[in-house]
Amino acid sequence: MSSRRLSSDRQQHPPIPTMDEDDNNSQTSQTSDTESVDLDDSTTTAALDPLLSAIDDLEGRIVSSLDNFKLHPGVKSNPSHESIHTELREALRPVLEIAAHVGPATARSKWRAAFRPSVDVALEEVYKRLNSDLILPVLLESVQSDVVPAKRAASLGFFHNLYNEYKSP
């Protein structure tokens, strides 16, 4: 009975490390500390690349504007706008500005040769992350499935407005 009790006590309490084991554990923890400092290249690049930081900021602004648009009740709520259509168009205006002007300008100004071979690669990355992966799919889904006709019309009108913005000098 007493041997059974001793074995159960051993299971409940971990063994006390000896001095040699303690040194090995401290070396292991030092190694893991330095490994956490030497993060993989993609995380380090993301922290240093000004374009990635700027794209993340623009994505946040776009998501906020699209959320406001999606949460809009679909009825005129601001008396200063002449109709629900102008109100919804104005709700999408920040998204249009980022997609057509701010995004490309950011790619040109934040581009660094250390991270991308050319400005065109930076522009393509901005277009893909902002327009292709975020703005266009969300608004296309709204065009196809939103229950409020005015919001469907505003989403569809966004594509026309974006085209016109791209055409303008």
C-alpha atoms as a PDB file:
ATOM      1  CA  MET A   1       0.000   0.000   0.000  1.00  0.00           C
ATOM      2  CA  SER A   2       2.747   2.436   0.852  1.00  0.00           C
ATOM      3  CA  SER A   3       4.575   1.717  -2.446  1.00  0.00           C
ATOM      4  CA  ARG A   4       1.357   2.436  -4.291  1.00  0.00           C
ATOM      5  CA  ARG A   5       1.036   5.738  -2.485  1.00  0.00           C
ATOM      6  CA  LEU A   6       4.626   6.703  -3.296  1.00  0.00           C
ATOM      7  CA  SER A   7       4.145   6.009  -6.992  1.00  0.00           C
ATOM      8  CA  SER A   8       0.996   8.144  -7.049  1.00  0.00           C
ATOM      9  CA  ASP A   9       2.861  10.959  -5.262  1.00  0.00           C
ATOM     10  CA  ARG A  10       5.570  10.789  -7.914  1.00  0.00           C
ATOM     11  CA  GLN A  11       2.974  11.129 -10.624  1.00  0.00           C
ATOM     12  CA  GLN A  12       1.489  14.222  -9.023  1.00  0.00           C
ATOM     13  CA  HIS A  13       4.776  16.086  -8.523  1.00  0.00           C
ATOM     14  CA  PRO A  14       7.322  16.519 -11.289  1.00  0.00           C
ATOM     15  CA  PRO A  15      10.872  15.473 -10.522  1.00  0.00           C
ATOM     16  CA  ILE A  16      13.190  18.167  -9.207  1.00  0.00           C
ATOM     17  CA  PRO A  17      15.702  19.058 -11.896  1.00  0.00           C
ATOM     18  CA  THR A  18      19.349  18.597 -11.161  1.00  0.00           C
ATOM     19  CA  MET A  19      21.891  21.269 -11.913  1.00  0.00           C
ATOM     20  CA  ASP A  20      22.815  19.720 -15.312  1.00  0.00           C
ATOM     21  CA  GLU A  21      19.181  19.469 -16.410  1.00  0.00           C
ATOM     22  CA  ASP A  22      18.580  23.055 -15.332  1.00  0.00           C
ATOM     23  CA  ASP A  23      21.485  24.250 -17.523  1.00  0.00           C
ATOM     24  CA  ASN A  24      20.135  22.296 -20.495  1.00  0.00           C
ATOM     25  CA  ASN A  25      16.675  23.796 -20.000  1.00  0.00           C
ATOM     26  CA  SER A  26      18.073  27.333 -19.853  1.00  0.00           C
ATOM     27  CA  GLN A  27      20.026  26.755 -23.078  1.00  0.00           C
ATOM     28  CA  THR A  28      16.892  25.417 -24.747  1.00  0.00           C
ATOM     29  CA  SER A  29      14.884  28.438 -23.629  1.00  0.00           C
ATOM     30  CA  GLN A  30      17.614  30.779 -24.891  1.00  0.00           C
ATOM     31  CA  THR A  31      17.557  29.042 -28.244  1.00  0.00           C
ATOM     32  CA  SER A  32      13.787  29.341 -28.480  1.00  0.00           C
ATOM     33  CA  ASP A  33      14.020  33.024 -27.519  1.00  0.00           C
ATOM     34  CA  THR A  34      16.406  33.708 -30.369  1.00  0.00           C
ATOM     35  CA  GLU A  35      14.267  31.669 -32.741  1.00  0.00           C
ATOM     36  CA  SER A  36      11.304  33.876 -31.931  1.00  0.00           C
ATOM     37  CA  VAL A  37      13.411  36.949 -32.743  1.00  0.00           C
ATOM     38  CA  ASP A  38      14.521  35.413 -36.065  1.00  0.00           C
ATOM     39  CA  LEU A  39      11.057  35.205 -37.543  1.00  0.00           C
ATOM     40  CA  ASP A  40      10.535  33.821 -40.998  1.00  0.00           C
ATOM     41  CA  ASP A  41      11.291  36.101 -43.903  1.00  0.00           C
ATOM     42  CA  SER A  42       7.681  36.904 -44.799  1.00  0.00           C
ATOM     43  CA  THR A  43       6.902  38.311 -41.354  1.00  0.00           C
ATOM     44  CA  THR A  44      10.108  40.323 -41.312  1.00  0.00           C
ATOM     45  CA  THR A  45       9.422  41.599 -44.817  1.00  0.00           C
ATOM     46  CA  ALA A  46       5.886  42.584 -43.820  1.00  0.00           C
ATOM     47  CA  ALA A  47       7.247  44.556 -40.880  1.00  0.00           C
ATOM     48  CA  LEU A  48       9.801  46.394 -43.025  1.00  0.00           C
ATOM     49  CA  ASP A  49       7.972  46.872 -46.321  1.00  0.00           C
ATOM     50  CA  PRO A  50       6.168  50.230 -46.295  1.00  0.00           C
ATOM     51  CA  LEU A  51       3.878  49.163 -49.148  1.00  0.00           C
ATOM     52  CA  LEU A  52       2.473  46.202 -47.217  1.00  0.00           C
ATOM     53  CA  SER A  53       1.743  48.429 -44.230  1.00  0.00           C
ATOM     54  CA  ALA A  54       0.033  50.960 -46.485  1.00  0.00           C
ATOM     55  CA  ILE A  55      -2.029  48.238 -48.199  1.00  0.00           C
ATOM     56  CA  ASP A  56      -3.130  46.924 -44.809  1.00  0.00           C
ATOM     57  CA  ASP A  57      -4.235  50.432 -43.837  1.00  0.00           C
ATOM     58  CA  LEU A  58      -6.139  50.883 -47.095  1.00  0.00           C
ATOM     59  CA  GLU A  59      -7.790  47.482 -46.659  1.00  0.00           C
ATOM     60  CA  GLY A  60      -9.019  48.584 -43.238  1.00  0.00           C
ATOM     61  CA  ARG A  61     -10.477  51.780 -44.665  1.00  0.00           C
ATOM     62  CA  ILE A  62     -12.166  49.865 -47.480  1.00  0.00           C
ATOM     63  CA  VAL A  63     -13.641  47.286 -45.132  1.00  0.00           C
ATOM     64  CA  SER A  64     -14.990  50.055 -42.914  1.00  0.00           C
ATOM     65  CA  SER A  65     -16.631  51.829 -45.869  1.00  0.00           C
ATOM     66  CA  LEU A  66     -18.049  48.604 -47.279  1.00  0.00           C
ATOM     67  CA  ASP A  67     -19.415  47.679 -43.865  1.00  0.00           C
ATOM     68  CA  ASN A  68     -21.157  51.054 -43.650  1.00  0.00           C
ATOM     69  CA  PHE A  69     -22.622  50.455 -47.096  1.00  0.00           C
ATOM     70  CA  LYS A  70     -23.756  46.908 -46.281  1.00  0.00           C
ATOM     71  CA  LEU A  71     -25.318  48.043 -42.983  1.00  0.00           C
ATOM     72  CA  HIS A  72     -27.168  50.946 -44.610  1.00  0.00           C
ATOM     73  CA  PRO A  73     -30.930  50.391 -44.262  1.00  0.00           C
ATOM     74  CA  GLY A  74     -31.577  51.245 -47.906  1.00  0.00           C
ATOM     75  CA  VAL A  75     -33.873  54.167 -47.196  1.00  0.00           C
ATOM     76  CA  LYS A  76     -32.979  57.833 -47.253  1.00  0.00           C
ATOM     77  CA  SER A  77     -31.620  58.683 -43.826  1.00  0.00           C
ATOM     78  CA  ASN A  78     -29.787  61.954 -44.498  1.00  0.00           C
ATOM     79  CA  PRO A  79     -32.007  64.913 -45.483  1.00  0.00           C
ATOM     80  CA  SER A  80     -29.075  66.715 -47.118  1.00  0.00           C
ATOM     81  CA  HIS A  81     -28.961  64.129 -49.927  1.00  0.00           C
ATOM     82  CA  GLU A  82     -31.484  64.507 -52.705  1.00  0.00           C
ATOM     83  CA  SER A  83     -32.222  60.759 -52.975  1.00  0.00           C
ATOM     84  CA  ILE A  84     -31.286  57.364 -51.611  1.00  0.00           C
ATOM     85  CA  HIS A  85     -29.204  56.789 -54.731  1.00  0.00           C
ATOM     86  CA  THR A  86     -26.950  59.782 -54.090  1.00  0.00           C
ATOM     87  CA  GLU A  87     -26.674  58.800 -50.432  1.00  0.00           C
ATOM     88  CA  LEU A  88     -25.522  55.285 -51.336  1.00  0.00           C
ATOM     89  CA  ARG A  89     -23.195  56.629 -54.047  1.00  0.00           C
ATOM     90  CA  GLU A  90     -21.608  58.895 -51.428  1.00  0.00           C
ATOM     91  CA  ALA A  91     -21.269  55.929 -49.057  1.00  0.00           C
ATOM     92  CA  LEU A  92     -19.232  54.125 -51.731  1.00  0.00           C
ATOM     93  CA  ARG A  93     -17.198  57.201 -52.701  1.00  0.00           C
ATOM     94  CA  PRO A  94     -14.245  56.440 -50.342  1.00  0.00           C
ATOM     95  CA  VAL A  95     -14.000  52.944 -51.806  1.00  0.00           C
ATOM     96  CA  LEU A  96     -14.008  54.386 -55.327  1.00  0.00           C
ATOM     97  CA  GLU A  97     -11.295  56.914 -54.445  1.00  0.00           C
ATOM     98  CA  ILE A  98      -9.058  54.225 -52.951  1.00  0.00           C
ATOM     99  CA  ALA A  99      -9.611  51.807 -55.835  1.00  0.00           C
ATOM    100  CA  ALA A 100      -8.996  54.339 -58.588  1.00  0.00           C
ATOM    101  CA  HIS A 101      -6.571  56.884 -57.139  1.00  0.00           C
ATOM    102  CA  VAL A 102      -5.206  56.317 -53.636  1.00  0.00           C
ATOM    103  CA  GLY A 103      -4.226  52.676 -54.184  1.00  0.00           C
ATOM    104  CA  PRO A 104      -2.147  53.269 -57.330  1.00  0.00           C
ATOM    105  CA  ALA A 105      -0.624  56.442 -55.871  1.00  0.00           C
ATOM    106  CA  THR A 106       0.335  54.511 -52.741  1.00  0.00           C
ATOM    107  CA  ALA A 107       1.949  51.789 -54.845  1.00  0.00           C
ATOM    108  CA  ARG A 108       4.027  54.399 -56.683  1.00  0.00           C
ATOM    109  CA  SER A 109       5.085  56.285 -53.564  1.00  0.00           C
ATOM    110  CA  LYS A 110       5.755  53.310 -51.263  1.00  0.00           C
ATOM    111  CA  TRP A 111       7.471  51.106 -53.832  1.00  0.00           C
ATOM    112  CA  ARG A 112      11.018  50.092 -52.875  1.00  0.00           C
ATOM    113  CA  ALA A 113      13.441  48.215 -55.134  1.00  0.00           C
ATOM    114  CA  ALA A 114      14.536  46.062 -52.189  1.00  0.00           C
ATOM    115  CA  PHE A 115      11.091  44.426 -52.028  1.00  0.00           C
ATOM    116  CA  ARG A 116       9.812  44.457 -55.642  1.00  0.00           C
ATOM    117  CA  PRO A 117      11.622  44.515 -58.976  1.00  0.00           C
ATOM    118  CA  SER A 118       9.509  47.322 -60.473  1.00  0.00           C
ATOM    119  CA  VAL A 119       6.709  49.783 -59.854  1.00  0.00           C
ATOM    120  CA  ASP A 120       4.478  47.677 -62.099  1.00  0.00           C
ATOM    121  CA  VAL A 121       4.793  44.728 -59.714  1.00  0.00           C
ATOM    122  CA  ALA A 122       3.800  47.003 -56.821  1.00  0.00           C
ATOM    123  CA  LEU A 123       0.815  48.323 -58.784  1.00  0.00           C
ATOM    124  CA  GLU A 124      -0.263  44.778 -59.598  1.00  0.00           C
ATOM    125  CA  GLU A 125      -0.023  43.771 -55.945  1.00  0.00           C
ATOM    126  CA  VAL A 126      -2.135  46.747 -54.855  1.00  0.00           C
ATOM    127  CA  TYR A 127      -4.712  46.056 -57.562  1.00  0.00           C
ATOM    128  CA  LYS A 128      -4.914  42.381 -56.648  1.00  0.00           C
ATOM    129  CA  ARG A 129      -5.217  42.861 -52.887  1.00  0.00           C
ATOM    130  CA  LEU A 130      -7.568  45.833 -52.918  1.00  0.00           C
ATOM    131  CA  ASN A 131      -9.636  45.577 -56.068  1.00  0.00           C
ATOM    132  CA  SER A 132      -9.567  41.922 -57.147  1.00  0.00           C
ATOM    133  CA  ASP A 133      -9.642  40.315 -53.707  1.00  0.00           C
ATOM    134  CA  LEU A 134     -11.753  42.775 -51.732  1.00  0.00           C
ATOM    135  CA  ILE A 135     -13.748  45.509 -53.455  1.00  0.00           C
ATOM    136  CA  LEU A 136     -14.960  43.829 -56.624  1.00  0.00           C
ATOM    137  CA  PRO A 137     -16.123  40.525 -55.061  1.00  0.00           C
ATOM    138  CA  VAL A 138     -18.007  42.276 -52.243  1.00  0.00           C
ATOM    139  CA  LEU A 139     -19.796  44.671 -54.578  1.00  0.00           C
ATOM    140  CA  LEU A 140     -20.502  41.975 -57.147  1.00  0.00           C
ATOM    141  CA  GLU A 141     -22.084  39.878 -54.405  1.00  0.00           C
ATOM    142  CA  SER A 142     -24.147  42.912 -53.409  1.00  0.00           C
ATOM    143  CA  VAL A 143     -25.274  43.424 -57.033  1.00  0.00           C
ATOM    144  CA  GLN A 144     -26.375  39.812 -57.244  1.00  0.00           C
ATOM    145  CA  SER A 145     -27.989  39.194 -53.882  1.00  0.00           C
ATOM    146  CA  ASP A 146     -28.804  42.348 -51.912  1.00  0.00           C
ATOM    147  CA  VAL A 147     -32.522  42.530 -51.126  1.00  0.00           C
ATOM    148  CA  VAL A 148     -32.634  46.340 -51.331  1.00  0.00           C
ATOM    149  CA  PRO A 149     -32.930  47.461 -54.961  1.00  0.00           C
ATOM    150  CA  ALA A 150     -31.272  50.824 -54.292  1.00  0.00           C
ATOM    151  CA  LYS A 151     -28.189  49.091 -52.875  1.00  0.00           C
ATOM    152  CA  ARG A 152     -28.042  46.736 -55.848  1.00  0.00           C
ATOM    153  CA  ALA A 153     -28.223  49.749 -58.154  1.00  0.00           C
ATOM    154  CA  ALA A 154     -25.510  51.607 -56.204  1.00  0.00           C
ATOM    155  CA  SER A 155     -23.243  48.552 -56.328  1.00  0.00           C
ATOM    156  CA  LEU A 156     -23.784  48.195 -60.044  1.00  0.00           C
ATOM    157  CA  GLY A 157     -23.211  51.919 -60.517  1.00  0.00           C
ATOM    158  CA  PHE A 158     -19.882  51.565 -58.702  1.00  0.00           C
ATOM    159  CA  PHE A 159     -18.486  49.535 -61.602  1.00  0.00           C
ATOM    160  CA  HIS A 160     -19.502  52.253 -64.089  1.00  0.00           C
ATOM    161  CA  ASN A 161     -18.034  54.968 -61.861  1.00  0.00           C
ATOM    162  CA  LEU A 162     -14.802  53.000 -61.437  1.00  0.00           C
ATOM    163  CA  TYR A 163     -14.513  52.617 -65.203  1.00  0.00           C
ATOM    164  CA  ASN A 164     -15.023  56.365 -65.652  1.00  0.00           C
ATOM    165  CA  GLU A 165     -12.412  57.119 -62.982  1.00  0.00           C
ATOM    166  CA  TYR A 166      -9.897  54.874 -64.724  1.00  0.00           C
ATOM    167  CA  LYS A 167     -10.586  56.609 -68.053  1.00  0.00           C
ATOM    168  CA  SER A 168     -10.142  60.125 -66.681  1.00  0.00           C
ATOM    169  CA  PRO A 169      -6.608  61.582 -66.790  1.00  0.00           C
END
